[in-house]
Each structure stands twice: as structure tokens, then as C-alpha cells.
């Protein structure tokens, strides 16, 4: 999307040559006219070349105008090497002053300057070092003072908006008014937080696409003054406070100039501020103003993001506490329930369902933290939907109009599964309970969803599974909770386990035989056993059970005992959470 990168410039060689004392005196190195100029030093007083191993190598003369006499420059042993070295150290320009009454041969110097891309200027004989250095200093300081004055005015304007607490949209509009262009404010993930359009009525999707592309390009933009940028764009300027210029292709087909600045807090990235200039190429004066606007706006945007984040985090903690209390049924009295339900618009008389998604399976990612907000917007205005991260679980409570709409229950479960998979880039298991009325129904639904999730790790289930779909376990839950049911399961399964010995798991053999509807060959293939070995193990199982495994009644007995024990194991794991101490 990005087509090129430019950097902010103040006083340049080109603007310096407009001064009468230098006008019309360029001899060579025209390619470097846009190099920035900040100071002037005589050739004899330059620091020695630090060499390629030093941190400042190749940049220690950045912005320096090198002043020398024509005699010392022309008489250099190798003038090509001299100018190439100055260019490599990022010198801005070489100013050569001939002595009065002399006419040195500038030919070799001119060729060397063109080869190095370093401007070479022949000074008038009366232009001594003091006069030229004073001119450079005055111009550079005047340029800096002008920028500072404009920066103060912009900062005061934006600071008043920030102090009023109007939020990011108001800051965006103020920056757009100052710049005359559109403004985009993105978070650290490139998501568009606020925008202000001027002169372009693009769709929301187009602005979001442009914001993501600009943010992505901003991540890889070199810092101002970074030497690595020299590999991409020759003759860079210094820039200020991290502002960058991008030439961008907009989603609607228009080419735009975008000035960006990173939003940072204590060095950590929090987002990006961008001013979109629809005129290409833009004027240098407008660009300088835009760079100041994004540089001054970025810290205020960072402060506003921090302020909003603190408010959001407080709201999310309160919301998470409400949801945790709701799903665990921990309200102290009905008055507390009603008061907090009104605040969160939870209808205590409506039907709700609870969904749970384990987060440890999807891996650590910053996008997990944004899931509750994304889930909350998943159904739009269809009804109450609230989500929260509780430990390693994403818990979702959703309101449904008709308790009998089971298809809608499954459809939302599939939507939730898709959202989690897209946001985390991994597989996810979604489990949910049955619809029920009121706060008590939410607590019951959460219990059923947790049971379904626990069972999903013990028996094969689809990626989106409801408690009601595990009909067998739901039917035997009461038996699994009773002492009589637990005794029945133990009496049936323990003889098989005691008889295992060195010959393998008899319980697994019998369950495979039952799963294959009594087909001996299919069960043997499932367990990768020989048919005779399978037959031998079934005979041993029959002796251990003192019942014929081939009979339907025995098979049902073992199957039921196994289901009761599986459900009982799941309930035992969840007992501490679902029945917390008072």
C-alpha cells in the first residue's frame, strides 16, 4: 500500500542557496540539495573519521556545512576520496572559498562532488567563515523558532480540547481543523479508534482498511535520523519526534500523502496518529505543519487512551464481577440482584443460556483480552450479551427470546466458535447449557456448560456441544450424584479392572465390543487385536463379571456403569468451583 517514504526537513542546502551570498554558486552535487543544514564547521576542525566500527560512523557530520578554502580542497591528495568520505559521514554541503585574485581548478572537485552526491558551493572571496557560519546559524535558529512557535500554538489548542475531556473524536476533529486534512487515530493493533473526515466521504470499511495499512507501514518506518534508512531513500532529513511521511494508495483508488506519528507511553506502542493530505504532491509548508500537528497530538492522544483505558478497565472489572456473581449464584439478596441487573440491563425474567470456551487451548495472545468486547457486539441489538474472562475460561451469557429456540442456541454457539478461532488463530471448544429463566437459570446453565466442557475432554463431542446433546449423561446425572449410583458403577467395573493383570485393559475391550454393537471382528480392528485374542479377552471379562458379555443386558449394564462413572469423575473435578465454600 505504501509507495514511498520521506522525512521532515527544516533548513536545507536548497533553501540556503537562495541567500544572496550563495545564490548561483553551486558547482556540483545537485543530487544532495535536499540535505538538511544545522551548523557550519571549518574543514580543519572536523573530528577525525570514527571508522566503520563506531556507533556514529557514517552519521557524525549529519547536517554540518563543511567550510574550507579552495586551496586546501583542490590540493587534497585524493579529492574524490575526501568528498566521498564527507558524504558517507552525512555532511550537508562543502563550501569552498577561493583566495582573492586566484582562480583554482575546480574540475576534479566538481566531478568528485557529483559522484558523491554532495553539494559543492563556490563562495565569493569576501564570504569568510564568520560571515557564512553566522548566516547558517541565523537561518537554522529562525527555522527552529518558527517551528517551536507553531508547536506551542498547536499544543495549546489541542491541550484545551484534551482538558475538556471530550475524548478522541474531539481531538481528531481539532487536528483535522488545524491541518485541513482528514485525521485517523489507531490503537496498537491498527484498529481505528477515531477519525475526522474532510473532503472525502469514504465508507467505514474503506477508512478501516486505510487505517490498518497505514498502521502496518508505520511499524516498519525507520526512525528519523536512522542510518538504515539511507539504504532506501537517499539524502534523508532529521525529522522530529518520530514523524513519518507515507505516499499511500487509498482503498478507493486515490493516492494520498499521509503524515504519521507513533503514540507511545513510556516507550511502549499504544497506537498511531495520521493526517491524510489529499493533495499530491503536498506543499512543504503544509507538510511541516502536519508533522508538528501529529507530533503534538500524539502525546495527548496517548494520555486520552490511558484515561479511557483506565475507565474501561474499571467498567470491565465491575462487569466481570457481576457476571462471576451471576453464574455462581452468589448474590446476597434479591435487592442487590435487582439493582445490579438494572445497571447492566439484565432481564431477570428472560431466558438465558451460558457458553464457556477454554482459553488455554488457543495459546497466549494479546487478542484474547479483546474477546469479551468482541463477543458483546457479536449479536448486536438482538438481546443482552455479556462476556468475561474468568481464569482460563471465556464465559458468555446470552439472552434469547424463546426458550424453545434450540436452533438459535446452536447458531450462536457456532458464531462464537468462529469468532474465537479467528481472533486467536487456533482451535476452540465451545460448550453451552440449556436455556433457563432468570438469574437462577443462569447459574444452572453455567453448571451444565461446565459439565459439558469437562465431558468434552473425556468423550468424543463436536467443537460446539450443548449439555442437552449429551442426553445420556444428562439422564444419569442424578444417579451419578447418588451413593447408590456410585456403588453400582464400582460393582460393575471393578471386577474388570481387577482381572486386567498382564493381559491388557478388559474394561476397554468390553467398551469397544459394545461400541461396535457386539461385532467381534470390528471391535478387534478398533483395538488392533487378533480375533482370537479378542475372543479370549471377552471370555475372561465374562468370567470376571459373572455375566455373559455377549448378552444385551450385560452390555447395557457395563455401558451404563461407565457413563455414570465418567459423569461422576467430571462432577468431582468441578465440585470445588460449582459448589464454592460459603
Coordinates of C-alpha atoms in Angstrom, one line a residue:
X1 CA 0.0 0.0 0.0
X2 CA 2.8 2.4 0.9
X3 CA 4.6 3.7 -2.2
X4 CA 7.5 5.7 -0.6
X5 CA 8.9 7.4 2.5
X6 CA 10.0 11.0 3.1
X7 CA 11.2 12.8 6.2
X8 CA 10.7 16.2 7.6
X9 CA 13.3 18.9 6.6
X10 CA 14.0 22.3 8.1
X11 CA 16.8 24.4 6.6
X12 CA 18.1 22.6 3.5
X13 CA 21.0 23.2 1.1
X14 CA 18.5 24.2 -1.5
X15 CA 16.9 26.9 0.7
X16 CA 20.4 28.1 1.9
X17 CA 21.4 28.6 -1.7
X18 CA 18.6 31.1 -2.1
X19 CA 20.6 33.6 0.1
X20 CA 22.3 36.3 -1.9
X21 CA 25.8 35.4 -0.8
X22 CA 25.4 31.8 -2.0
X23 CA 22.9 32.3 -4.9
X24 CA 24.0 30.8 -8.2
X25 CA 27.3 29.4 -6.9
X26 CA 26.6 25.6 -6.9
X27 CA 29.3 23.8 -8.8
X28 CA 28.3 20.1 -8.3
X29 CA 26.5 17.5 -6.2
X30 CA 23.0 18.7 -7.3
X31 CA 21.5 15.4 -6.1
X32 CA 22.1 16.4 -2.5
X33 CA 20.3 19.7 -2.5
X34 CA 17.6 18.4 0.0
X35 CA 20.1 17.6 2.7
X36 CA 19.4 19.4 6.0
X37 CA 21.7 22.0 7.3
X38 CA 22.0 22.7 11.0
X39 CA 25.6 24.1 11.6
X40 CA 28.8 25.1 9.9
X41 CA 32.4 23.9 10.8
X42 CA 35.7 24.6 9.1
X43 CA 37.4 21.6 7.4
X44 CA 40.4 21.8 9.6
X45 CA 38.4 21.5 12.8
X46 CA 36.3 18.4 11.8
X47 CA 36.5 15.5 14.1
X48 CA 38.5 12.5 12.7
X49 CA 36.6 9.8 10.9
X50 CA 35.4 7.4 13.7
X51 CA 35.6 4.5 11.4
X52 CA 33.0 1.8 10.4
X53 CA 33.1 0.1 13.8
X54 CA 32.0 3.2 15.8
X55 CA 28.3 3.7 16.6
X56 CA 28.2 7.1 14.9
X57 CA 30.1 6.0 11.9
X58 CA 28.5 7.4 8.7
X59 CA 26.4 10.0 10.6
X60 CA 28.6 12.1 12.8
X61 CA 28.6 15.1 10.4
X62 CA 24.9 14.9 9.7
X63 CA 23.6 18.5 9.0
X64 CA 27.1 20.0 9.0
X65 CA 28.1 22.5 6.3
X66 CA 31.9 22.0 5.8
X67 CA 33.8 25.3 5.1
X68 CA 37.2 25.1 3.5
X69 CA 39.5 27.2 1.4
X70 CA 39.7 26.2 -2.3
X71 CA 43.4 25.7 -1.9
X72 CA 43.2 23.0 0.8
X73 CA 40.3 21.3 -1.1
X74 CA 41.9 21.3 -4.5
X75 CA 45.3 20.4 -3.2
X76 CA 44.0 17.3 -1.4
X77 CA 45.8 14.1 -2.3
X78 CA 42.6 12.5 -3.4
X79 CA 39.7 14.9 -3.5
X80 CA 37.3 12.2 -4.7
X81 CA 38.1 10.2 -1.6
X82 CA 37.8 13.3 0.6
X83 CA 34.3 14.2 -0.7
X84 CA 33.2 10.6 -0.7
X85 CA 34.2 10.4 3.0
X86 CA 32.3 13.5 3.9
X87 CA 29.3 12.3 2.1
X88 CA 29.5 9.0 3.9
X89 CA 29.6 10.8 7.2
X90 CA 26.4 12.6 6.1
X91 CA 27.9 16.1 5.7
X92 CA 25.3 18.5 4.2
X93 CA 27.4 20.6 1.8
X94 CA 31.0 21.7 1.1
X95 CA 31.7 25.4 0.9
X96 CA 34.9 26.3 -1.0
X97 CA 36.2 29.9 -0.8
X98 CA 39.0 30.9 -3.2
X99 CA 41.6 33.5 -2.2
X100 CA 41.1 36.9 -3.7
X101 CA 42.8 37.2 -7.1
X102 CA 43.2 33.4 -7.6
X103 CA 41.3 31.1 -10.0
X104 CA 41.8 27.4 -8.8
X105 CA 40.8 24.5 -11.0
X106 CA 37.6 23.1 -9.5
X107 CA 37.2 20.5 -12.2
X108 CA 38.3 17.4 -10.1
X109 CA 36.3 18.7 -7.1
X110 CA 33.1 19.1 -9.2
X111 CA 33.4 15.6 -10.6
X112 CA 34.0 14.2 -7.1
X113 CA 31.0 16.2 -5.8
X114 CA 28.7 14.8 -8.5
X115 CA 30.0 11.3 -7.9
X116 CA 29.4 11.5 -4.1
X117 CA 26.1 13.4 -4.4
X118 CA 27.5 16.0 -2.0
X119 CA 26.7 19.7 -3.0
X120 CA 29.8 21.8 -3.7
X121 CA 29.4 25.6 -3.5
X122 CA 32.0 28.2 -4.6
X123 CA 31.9 31.1 -2.2
X124 CA 32.7 34.7 -3.1
X125 CA 36.2 35.7 -1.9
X126 CA 34.7 38.1 0.7
X127 CA 32.5 35.3 2.2
X128 CA 34.7 34.4 5.1
X129 CA 34.0 31.7 7.7
X130 CA 32.4 34.1 10.2
X131 CA 30.0 35.5 7.7
X132 CA 28.9 32.1 6.4
X133 CA 28.7 30.4 9.8
X134 CA 26.6 33.3 11.1
X135 CA 24.3 33.0 8.1
X136 CA 23.8 29.2 8.7
X137 CA 23.2 29.7 12.4
X138 CA 20.7 32.5 12.0
X139 CA 18.7 30.6 9.3
X140 CA 18.7 27.4 11.3
X141 CA 17.7 29.1 14.6
X142 CA 15.0 31.1 12.8
X143 CA 13.5 27.9 11.3
X144 CA 13.6 26.2 14.7
X145 CA 12.0 29.2 16.4
X146 CA 9.2 29.3 13.8
X147 CA 8.5 25.6 14.3
X148 CA 8.5 26.0 18.1
X149 CA 6.1 28.9 17.9
X150 CA 3.7 26.9 15.8
X151 CA 4.2 23.9 18.0
X152 CA 3.2 25.9 21.1
X153 CA 0.1 27.2 19.3
X154 CA -1.0 23.7 18.2
X155 CA -0.3 22.2 21.7
X156 CA -2.3 24.9 23.4
X157 CA -5.3 24.3 21.0
X158 CA -5.2 20.5 21.4
X159 CA -4.5 20.8 25.1
X160 CA -7.7 22.8 25.7
X161 CA -9.7 20.0 23.9
X162 CA -8.0 17.3 25.9
X163 CA -8.6 19.2 29.2
X164 CA -12.3 19.5 28.4
X165 CA -12.4 15.7 28.4
X166 CA -14.2 15.5 25.0
X167 CA -12.4 12.3 24.0
X168 CA -10.6 11.0 21.0
X169 CA -13.2 12.1 18.4
X170 CA -12.9 15.7 19.5
X171 CA -9.1 15.5 19.4
X172 CA -9.3 14.1 15.9
X173 CA -11.6 16.9 14.7
X174 CA -9.3 19.6 16.2
X175 CA -6.3 18.1 14.4
X176 CA -8.3 17.9 11.2
X177 CA -9.3 21.6 11.5
X178 CA -5.7 22.6 12.1
X179 CA -4.3 20.6 9.2
X180 CA -7.2 20.9 6.7
X181 CA -6.9 17.2 6.1
X182 CA -8.5 14.0 7.4
X183 CA -7.2 12.5 10.7
X184 CA -7.0 8.9 11.8
X185 CA -6.3 7.6 15.3
X186 CA -5.5 3.9 15.6
X187 CA -4.6 1.7 18.6
X188 CA -1.6 -0.6 18.8
X189 CA -3.3 -3.3 16.7
X190 CA -4.2 -0.9 13.9
X191 CA -7.9 -0.7 14.9
X192 CA -9.5 2.6 14.1
X193 CA -10.4 4.4 17.3
X194 CA -11.5 7.8 15.9
X195 CA -11.4 9.7 12.6
X196 CA -12.3 13.1 11.2
X197 CA -13.1 13.4 7.5
X198 CA -12.5 16.5 5.5
X199 CA -13.3 16.4 1.8
X200 CA -13.7 12.7 1.4
X201 CA -16.9 10.7 2.1
X202 CA -15.5 7.2 2.1
X203 CA -17.2 4.2 3.7
X204 CA -16.4 3.0 7.2
X205 CA -14.8 -0.2 5.8
X206 CA -12.6 1.8 3.5
X207 CA -11.3 4.1 6.3
X208 CA -10.7 1.0 8.4
X209 CA -8.7 -0.6 5.6
X210 CA -6.6 2.6 5.1
X211 CA -6.0 2.8 8.9
X212 CA -4.8 -0.8 9.1
X213 CA -2.4 -0.3 6.1
X214 CA -1.0 3.0 7.5
X215 CA -0.5 1.5 10.9
X216 CA 1.3 -1.5 9.4
X217 CA 3.6 0.8 7.4
X218 CA 4.2 2.9 10.5
X219 CA 5.5 -0.1 12.3
X220 CA 8.4 -0.5 9.8
X221 CA 9.1 3.1 9.2
X222 CA 12.7 4.0 10.2
X223 CA 13.2 6.4 13.0
X224 CA 14.2 10.0 11.9
X225 CA 18.0 10.1 11.5
X226 CA 18.2 6.3 11.4
X227 CA 21.2 5.4 9.2
X228 CA 19.4 2.2 8.0
X229 CA 17.0 4.5 6.1
X230 CA 19.9 5.5 3.8
X231 CA 19.6 2.1 2.1
X232 CA 16.1 3.0 1.0
X233 CA 15.9 6.8 0.5
X234 CA 19.0 8.8 -0.2
X235 CA 19.6 12.2 1.3
X236 CA 17.3 12.0 4.4
X237 CA 16.5 14.8 6.8
X238 CA 16.4 14.6 10.5
X239 CA 12.7 14.6 11.3
X240 CA 11.2 15.4 14.6
X241 CA 9.8 13.2 17.4
X242 CA 9.2 10.2 15.1
X243 CA 7.0 11.8 12.4
X244 CA 7.0 9.9 9.1
X245 CA 5.6 10.7 5.6
X246 CA 4.0 8.0 3.5
X247 CA 2.7 8.1 0.0
X248 CA -0.3 5.7 0.1
X249 CA -2.8 4.2 -2.3
X250 CA -6.2 4.5 -0.7
X251 CA -8.8 1.7 -1.0
X252 CA -11.0 3.9 -3.1
X253 CA -8.2 4.3 -5.7
X254 CA -6.8 7.7 -4.8
X255 CA -3.1 8.3 -4.0
X256 CA -2.7 10.1 -0.7
X257 CA 0.1 11.7 1.3
X258 CA -0.1 10.6 5.0
X259 CA 1.9 12.1 7.9
X260 CA 2.1 9.7 10.8
X261 CA 3.5 9.7 14.4
X262 CA 3.6 6.8 16.8
X263 CA 1.6 7.0 20.0
X264 CA 3.8 5.8 22.9
X265 CA 3.6 5.6 26.7
X266 CA 6.9 5.0 28.5
X267 CA 8.3 3.7 25.2
X268 CA 5.5 1.2 24.7
X269 CA 3.5 1.5 21.5
X270 CA -0.2 2.4 22.0
X271 CA -1.2 3.4 18.5
X272 CA -0.7 5.8 15.6
X273 CA -1.9 9.3 14.7
X274 CA -2.1 10.2 11.0
X275 CA -3.0 13.3 9.0
X276 CA -4.2 12.4 5.5
X277 CA -3.4 15.1 2.9
X278 CA -5.4 14.6 -0.4
X279 CA -3.1 16.8 -2.4
X280 CA -0.2 15.0 -4.0
X281 CA 2.5 16.3 -4.0
X282 CA 1.7 18.4 -1.0
X283 CA 3.4 21.7 -0.3
X284 CA 6.4 21.7 2.0
X285 CA 4.9 24.3 4.3
X286 CA 1.7 22.2 4.7
X287 CA 3.8 19.1 5.4
X288 CA 5.8 20.9 8.1
X289 CA 2.6 22.0 9.8
X290 CA 1.2 18.4 9.6
X291 CA 4.3 17.0 11.1
X292 CA 4.0 19.4 14.0
X293 CA 0.3 18.6 14.5
X294 CA 0.9 14.8 14.7
X295 CA 3.9 15.3 16.9
X296 CA 2.0 17.5 19.4
X297 CA -1.2 15.4 19.1
X298 CA 0.4 12.0 19.7
X299 CA 1.2 12.6 23.5
X300 CA -2.3 14.0 24.1
X301 CA -3.8 11.0 22.3
X302 CA -1.7 8.7 24.4
X303 CA -3.0 10.4 27.6
X304 CA -6.6 10.2 26.4
X305 CA -6.1 6.5 25.5
X306 CA -4.7 5.9 29.0
X307 CA -7.6 7.8 30.6
X308 CA -10.2 5.8 28.5
X309 CA -8.4 2.6 29.2
X310 CA -8.5 3.2 33.0
X311 CA -12.2 3.9 32.8
X312 CA -12.8 0.9 30.5
X313 CA -10.8 -1.4 32.9
X314 CA -12.8 -0.2 35.9
X315 CA -16.0 -0.9 34.0
X316 CA -14.8 -4.3 32.8
X317 CA -13.8 -5.3 36.4
X318 CA -17.2 -4.3 37.6
X319 CA -18.8 -6.2 34.7
X320 CA -16.7 -9.3 35.3
X321 CA -17.6 -9.2 39.0
X322 CA -21.3 -9.1 38.1
X323 CA -21.0 -11.9 35.6
X324 CA -19.0 -14.0 38.1
X325 CA -21.6 -13.4 40.8
X326 CA -24.4 -14.2 38.4
X327 CA -23.1 -17.5 37.0
X328 CA -22.2 -18.7 40.5
X329 CA -25.4 -17.5 42.2
X330 CA -23.6 -15.5 44.9
X331 CA -26.0 -12.6 45.3
X332 CA -26.6 -11.8 48.9
X333 CA -30.2 -10.8 48.5
X334 CA -32.8 -10.1 45.8
X335 CA -32.4 -6.3 46.2
X336 CA -28.7 -6.5 45.2
X337 CA -29.6 -8.7 42.2
X338 CA -32.3 -6.3 41.0
X339 CA -30.1 -3.2 41.4
X340 CA -27.1 -4.6 39.6
X341 CA -29.3 -6.2 36.9
X342 CA -30.9 -2.9 36.1
X343 CA -27.5 -1.3 35.8
X344 CA -26.3 -3.9 33.3
X345 CA -29.8 -4.3 31.6
X346 CA -30.0 -8.0 32.6
X347 CA -33.7 -9.1 32.4
X348 CA -34.3 -11.3 35.4
X349 CA -37.4 -12.7 33.8
X350 CA -36.0 -13.6 30.4
X351 CA -34.5 -16.8 29.2
X352 CA -30.7 -17.0 29.0
X353 CA -28.0 -19.6 28.0
X354 CA -24.4 -19.8 29.2
X355 CA -21.4 -20.6 26.9
X356 CA -17.9 -21.5 28.0
X357 CA -14.7 -21.6 25.9
X358 CA -11.4 -22.8 27.4
X359 CA -8.6 -20.2 26.6
X360 CA -5.6 -22.3 27.4
X361 CA -6.1 -24.3 24.3
X362 CA -5.8 -21.3 22.0
X363 CA -2.4 -20.2 23.3
X364 CA -1.3 -16.8 24.8
X365 CA -2.2 -13.8 22.6
X366 CA -3.0 -10.2 23.2
X367 CA -6.2 -10.6 21.1
X368 CA -7.6 -12.8 23.8
X369 CA -8.0 -9.8 26.0
X370 CA -10.3 -8.1 23.4
X371 CA -12.6 -11.1 23.1
X372 CA -15.2 -10.1 25.7
X373 CA -15.8 -6.8 23.9
X374 CA -16.0 -8.5 20.5
X375 CA -18.4 -11.2 21.9
X376 CA -20.5 -8.4 23.4
X377 CA -21.0 -7.0 19.9
X378 CA -21.5 -10.3 18.2
X379 CA -25.3 -10.3 18.4
X380 CA -25.8 -6.6 18.0
X381 CA -29.2 -5.4 19.4
X382 CA -30.6 -9.0 19.4
X383 CA -30.5 -9.1 23.2
X384 CA -28.4 -9.0 26.3
X385 CA -25.0 -10.5 25.7
X386 CA -22.2 -10.3 28.2
X387 CA -18.8 -12.0 28.2
X388 CA -15.9 -12.1 30.6
X389 CA -12.6 -13.9 31.1
X390 CA -12.7 -16.0 34.3
X391 CA -9.3 -17.6 34.8
X392 CA -8.7 -19.8 31.8
X393 CA -12.3 -19.6 30.6
X394 CA -14.3 -17.2 28.4
X395 CA -17.8 -17.2 29.8
X396 CA -20.7 -15.8 27.8
X397 CA -24.3 -15.2 29.0
X398 CA -26.7 -14.5 26.1
X399 CA -30.4 -13.7 26.3
X400 CA -32.9 -15.5 24.0
X401 CA -36.5 -14.5 23.3
X402 CA -38.0 -18.0 23.1
X403 CA -36.8 -20.8 25.4
X404 CA -37.7 -23.3 22.7
X405 CA -35.4 -21.9 20.0
X406 CA -32.7 -24.6 20.2
X407 CA -31.6 -23.8 16.7
X408 CA -30.8 -20.2 17.7
X409 CA -28.8 -21.6 20.6
X410 CA -26.6 -23.7 18.4
X411 CA -26.3 -21.0 15.8
X412 CA -24.9 -18.5 18.3
X413 CA -22.5 -21.2 19.6
X414 CA -21.1 -21.6 16.0
X415 CA -20.8 -17.9 15.7
X416 CA -18.9 -17.8 19.0
X417 CA -16.6 -20.6 17.9
X418 CA -15.8 -18.8 14.6
X419 CA -15.1 -15.5 16.4
X420 CA -12.7 -17.2 18.9
X421 CA -10.9 -19.2 16.2
X422 CA -10.5 -16.0 14.0
X423 CA -9.2 -13.9 16.9
X424 CA -6.8 -16.4 18.4
X425 CA -5.8 -18.3 15.3
X426 CA -6.4 -21.7 17.0
X427 CA -9.0 -24.4 17.5
X428 CA -11.6 -23.8 20.3
X429 CA -14.1 -26.0 22.1
X430 CA -17.5 -24.3 22.8
X431 CA -19.8 -25.8 25.4
X432 CA -23.2 -24.5 26.5
X433 CA -26.0 -25.3 28.8
X434 CA -29.8 -25.3 28.3
X435 CA -31.9 -22.1 28.3
X436 CA -33.4 -21.2 31.6
X437 CA -35.2 -18.2 33.1
X438 CA -33.7 -15.6 35.4
X439 CA -30.6 -15.4 37.5
X440 CA -31.1 -18.9 38.9
X441 CA -31.4 -20.2 35.3
X442 CA -28.0 -18.6 34.5
X443 CA -26.3 -20.3 37.4
X444 CA -27.9 -23.7 36.4
X445 CA -26.9 -23.1 32.7
X446 CA -23.3 -22.3 33.8
X447 CA -23.2 -25.6 35.7
X448 CA -24.4 -27.5 32.7
X449 CA -22.0 -25.7 30.4
X450 CA -19.1 -26.6 32.6
X451 CA -20.2 -30.2 32.8
X452 CA -20.4 -30.4 29.1
X453 CA -17.0 -28.9 28.7
X454 CA -15.5 -31.3 31.2
X455 CA -17.1 -34.2 29.4
X456 CA -15.7 -33.0 26.1
X457 CA -12.3 -34.0 27.3
X458 CA -13.5 -37.5 28.2
X459 CA -15.8 -38.5 25.3
X460 CA -15.8 -37.5 21.6
X461 CA -18.0 -34.4 21.0
X462 CA -18.3 -31.8 18.2
X463 CA -16.5 -28.5 18.5
X464 CA -19.7 -26.8 19.5
X465 CA -21.6 -29.0 22.0
X466 CA -24.5 -28.4 24.3
X467 CA -25.4 -30.1 27.5
X468 CA -28.7 -31.3 26.1
X469 CA -26.9 -33.0 23.2
X470 CA -25.2 -35.2 25.9
X471 CA -28.6 -36.7 26.6
X472 CA -27.3 -39.9 28.2
X473 CA -25.2 -38.0 30.7
X474 CA -28.0 -35.6 31.5
X475 CA -30.3 -38.5 32.1
X476 CA -27.9 -40.3 34.5
X477 CA -26.7 -37.2 36.3
X478 CA -29.0 -37.8 39.3
X479 CA -27.7 -41.4 39.6
X480 CA -24.1 -40.2 39.3
X481 CA -24.7 -37.8 42.2
X482 CA -26.2 -40.5 44.4
X483 CA -24.3 -43.0 46.6
X484 CA -26.4 -45.8 45.1
X485 CA -25.3 -44.9 41.6
X486 CA -21.6 -44.7 42.5
X487 CA -21.8 -48.1 44.2
X488 CA -23.5 -49.6 41.1
X489 CA -20.7 -48.3 38.8
X490 CA -18.0 -49.5 41.1
X491 CA -19.6 -53.0 41.5
X492 CA -19.8 -53.4 37.7
X493 CA -16.4 -52.0 36.7
X494 CA -14.1 -53.0 39.5
X495 CA -14.1 -56.8 38.6
X496 CA -13.0 -55.9 35.1
X497 CA -10.1 -53.8 36.4
X498 CA -9.0 -56.4 39.0
X499 CA -8.9 -59.0 36.2
X500 CA -6.7 -56.9 33.9
X501 CA -3.4 -58.4 35.1
X502 CA -0.8 -58.7 32.3
X503 CA -3.3 -59.2 29.5
X504 CA -4.5 -55.6 29.0
X505 CA -7.4 -53.5 29.8
X506 CA -10.5 -55.7 29.9
X507 CA -12.8 -52.6 30.5
X508 CA -11.5 -51.1 27.3
X509 CA -12.1 -54.3 25.4
X510 CA -15.7 -54.6 26.6
X511 CA -16.5 -51.0 25.8
X512 CA -15.0 -51.4 22.3
X513 CA -17.1 -54.5 21.8
X514 CA -20.3 -52.6 23.0
X515 CA -19.4 -49.6 20.8
X516 CA -19.3 -51.9 17.7
X517 CA -22.7 -53.3 18.6
X518 CA -21.3 -56.7 19.5
X519 CA -19.3 -57.2 16.3
X520 CA -16.3 -59.2 17.3
X521 CA -14.2 -58.5 14.1
X522 CA -14.9 -54.7 14.2
X523 CA -14.0 -54.5 17.8
X524 CA -10.8 -56.4 17.2
X525 CA -9.9 -54.0 14.4
X526 CA -10.6 -51.0 16.6
X527 CA -8.2 -52.2 19.2
X528 CA -5.8 -53.7 16.7
X529 CA -6.0 -57.1 18.2
X530 CA -6.2 -60.6 16.7
X531 CA -9.7 -62.0 16.5
X532 CA -8.7 -65.0 18.8
X533 CA -7.1 -62.6 21.3
X534 CA -10.3 -60.5 21.3
X535 CA -12.4 -63.6 21.9
X536 CA -10.2 -64.7 24.8
X537 CA -10.4 -61.4 26.5
X538 CA -14.2 -61.3 26.2
X539 CA -14.3 -64.7 27.8
X540 CA -12.2 -63.5 30.7
X541 CA -14.4 -60.4 31.0
X542 CA -17.5 -62.6 31.2
X543 CA -15.9 -64.7 34.0
X544 CA -14.9 -61.6 35.9
X545 CA -18.4 -60.1 35.6
X546 CA -20.0 -63.5 36.2
X547 CA -22.3 -62.5 33.2
X548 CA -22.2 -63.2 29.5
X549 CA -20.7 -60.2 27.8
X550 CA -22.5 -61.2 24.6
X551 CA -25.9 -60.6 26.1
X552 CA -27.6 -57.3 25.5
X553 CA -28.5 -56.9 29.2
X554 CA -24.8 -57.3 30.3
X555 CA -23.7 -54.8 27.6
X556 CA -26.2 -52.3 28.7
X557 CA -25.1 -52.7 32.4
X558 CA -21.4 -52.1 31.6
X559 CA -22.3 -49.2 29.3
X560 CA -24.5 -47.5 31.9
X561 CA -21.9 -48.0 34.7
X562 CA -19.2 -46.5 32.5
X563 CA -21.4 -43.4 31.8
X564 CA -22.2 -42.9 35.4
X565 CA -18.6 -43.1 36.4
X566 CA -17.5 -40.7 33.6
X567 CA -20.0 -38.1 34.6
X568 CA -19.2 -38.6 38.3
X569 CA -15.5 -38.0 37.6
X570 CA -16.4 -34.8 35.8
X571 CA -18.6 -33.6 38.6
X572 CA -15.8 -34.4 41.1
X573 CA -13.4 -32.2 39.2
X574 CA -16.0 -29.3 39.1
X575 CA -17.2 -29.7 42.7
X576 CA -14.9 -27.0 44.1
X577 CA -15.9 -24.4 41.5
X578 CA -19.6 -25.2 41.2
X579 CA -20.1 -25.6 45.0
X580 CA -17.7 -23.0 46.4
X581 CA -17.4 -22.7 50.2
X582 CA -19.7 -20.2 51.8

